[in-house]
GROMACS .gro file of C-alpha atoms in nm:
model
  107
    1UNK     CA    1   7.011  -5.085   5.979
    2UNK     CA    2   6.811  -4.920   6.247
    3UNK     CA    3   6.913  -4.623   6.526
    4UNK     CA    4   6.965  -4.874   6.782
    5UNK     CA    5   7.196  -5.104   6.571
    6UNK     CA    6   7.393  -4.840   6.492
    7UNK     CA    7   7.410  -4.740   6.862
    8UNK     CA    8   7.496  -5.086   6.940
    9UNK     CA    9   7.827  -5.084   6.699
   10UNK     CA   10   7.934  -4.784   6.777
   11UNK     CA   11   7.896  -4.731   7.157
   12UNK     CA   12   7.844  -5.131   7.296
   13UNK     CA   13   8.157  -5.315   7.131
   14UNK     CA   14   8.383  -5.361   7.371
   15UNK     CA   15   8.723  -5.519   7.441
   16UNK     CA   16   8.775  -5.675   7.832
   17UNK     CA   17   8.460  -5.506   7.891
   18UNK     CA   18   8.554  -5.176   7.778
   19UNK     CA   19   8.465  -4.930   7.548
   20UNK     CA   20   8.626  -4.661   7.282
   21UNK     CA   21   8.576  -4.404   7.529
   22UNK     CA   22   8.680  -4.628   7.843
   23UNK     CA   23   9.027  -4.703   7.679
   24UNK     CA   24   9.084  -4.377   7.553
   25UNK     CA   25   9.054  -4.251   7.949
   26UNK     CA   26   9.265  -4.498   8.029
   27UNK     CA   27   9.522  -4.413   7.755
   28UNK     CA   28   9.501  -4.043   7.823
   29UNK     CA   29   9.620  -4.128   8.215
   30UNK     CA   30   9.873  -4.383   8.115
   31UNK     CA   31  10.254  -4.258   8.191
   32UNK     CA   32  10.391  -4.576   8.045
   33UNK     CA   33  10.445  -4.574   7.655
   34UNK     CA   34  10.400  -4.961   7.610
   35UNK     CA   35  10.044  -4.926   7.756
   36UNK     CA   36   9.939  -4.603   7.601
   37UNK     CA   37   9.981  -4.790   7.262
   38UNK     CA   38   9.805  -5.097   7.383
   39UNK     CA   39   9.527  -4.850   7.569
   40UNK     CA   40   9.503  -4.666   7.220
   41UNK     CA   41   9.530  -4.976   7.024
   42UNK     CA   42   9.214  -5.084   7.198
   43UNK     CA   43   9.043  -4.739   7.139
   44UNK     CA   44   9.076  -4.749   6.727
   45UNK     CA   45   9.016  -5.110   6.737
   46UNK     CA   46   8.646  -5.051   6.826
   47UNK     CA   47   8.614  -4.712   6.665
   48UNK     CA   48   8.854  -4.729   6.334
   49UNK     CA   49   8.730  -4.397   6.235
   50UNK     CA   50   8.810  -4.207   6.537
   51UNK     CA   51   9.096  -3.941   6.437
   52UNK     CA   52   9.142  -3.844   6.774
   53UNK     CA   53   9.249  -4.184   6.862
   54UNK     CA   54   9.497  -4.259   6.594
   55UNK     CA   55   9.670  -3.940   6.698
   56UNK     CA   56   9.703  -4.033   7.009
   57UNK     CA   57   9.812  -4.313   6.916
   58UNK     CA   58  10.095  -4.203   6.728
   59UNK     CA   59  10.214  -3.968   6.997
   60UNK     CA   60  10.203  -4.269   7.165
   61UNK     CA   61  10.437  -4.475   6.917
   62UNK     CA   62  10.639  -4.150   6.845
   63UNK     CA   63  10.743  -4.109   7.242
   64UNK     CA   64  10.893  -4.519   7.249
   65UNK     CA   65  11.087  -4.381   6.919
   66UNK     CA   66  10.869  -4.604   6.659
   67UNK     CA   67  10.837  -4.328   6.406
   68UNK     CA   68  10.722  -4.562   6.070
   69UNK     CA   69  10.429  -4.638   6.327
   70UNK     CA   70  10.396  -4.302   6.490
   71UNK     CA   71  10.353  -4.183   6.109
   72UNK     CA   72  10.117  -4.477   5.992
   73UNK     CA   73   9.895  -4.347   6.243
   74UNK     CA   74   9.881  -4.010   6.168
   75UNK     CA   75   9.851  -4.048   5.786
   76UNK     CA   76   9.554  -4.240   5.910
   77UNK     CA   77   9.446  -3.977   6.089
   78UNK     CA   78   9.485  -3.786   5.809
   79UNK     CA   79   9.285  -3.995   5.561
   80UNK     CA   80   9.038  -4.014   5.762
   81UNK     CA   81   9.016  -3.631   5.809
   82UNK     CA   82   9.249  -3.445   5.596
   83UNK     CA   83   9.231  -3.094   5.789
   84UNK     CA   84   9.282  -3.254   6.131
   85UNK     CA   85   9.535  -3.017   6.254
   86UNK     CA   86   9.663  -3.189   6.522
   87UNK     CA   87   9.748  -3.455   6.296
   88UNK     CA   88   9.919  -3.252   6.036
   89UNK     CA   89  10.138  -3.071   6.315
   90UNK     CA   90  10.242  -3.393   6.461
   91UNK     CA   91  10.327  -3.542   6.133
   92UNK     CA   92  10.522  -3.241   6.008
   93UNK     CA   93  10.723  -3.209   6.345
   94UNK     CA   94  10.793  -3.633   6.286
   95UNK     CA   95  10.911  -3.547   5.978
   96UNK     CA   96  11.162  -3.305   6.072
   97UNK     CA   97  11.257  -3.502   6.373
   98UNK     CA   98  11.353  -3.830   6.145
   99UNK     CA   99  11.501  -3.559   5.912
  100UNK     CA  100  11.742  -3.442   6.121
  101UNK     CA  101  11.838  -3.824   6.312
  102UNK     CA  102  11.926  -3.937   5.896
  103UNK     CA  103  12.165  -3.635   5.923
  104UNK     CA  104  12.297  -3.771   6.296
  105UNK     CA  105  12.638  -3.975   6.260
  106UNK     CA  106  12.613  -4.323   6.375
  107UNK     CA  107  12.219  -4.341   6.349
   0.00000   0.00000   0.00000
């Protein structure tokens, strides 16, 4: 596989004519949860091994309450790059945060 096939995979695949970087933008401006995991969605969709991106997209799940997905995200993060700190503070503070709701009467 040549420079420019590699190019092509990594910076031409696109979803509704957008790229990683395009939905990422869009993501990062999005107030509304719903389509910053959609917008994010997109973004690891066409580059899976983007750690920034599955962050991002479990701050997005984590903010709409979906922690099992919120963490799925950031252990993939994680796996991905296992010093990512971003990823390893967002997953600890999760942790404490479903912690502490188990604890919570009536939850």
């Amino acid at each position: 596989m040549g420079l420019s096939s590699s190019f092509e995979r990594i910076f031409l695949k696109k979803i509704d004519g957008k790229n990683s970087h395009d939905w990422f933008e869009l993501g990062a401006m999005e107030k509304d949860p719903e389509k910053k995991v959609e917008y994010f969605r997109n973004t690891v969709e066409l580059k899976p091994d983007f750690v920034g991106g599955w962050t991002v997209l479990g701050n997005a799940y984590a903010e709409m309450g979906e922690y099992e997905k919120a963490m799925e995200c950031y252990n993939k993060a994680l796996s991905i790059c296992p010093k990512y700190k971003e990823a390893k503070y967002k997953r600890r503070n999760l942790e404490k945060k479903m912690k502490e709701a188990e604890l919570k009467p009536g939850t």
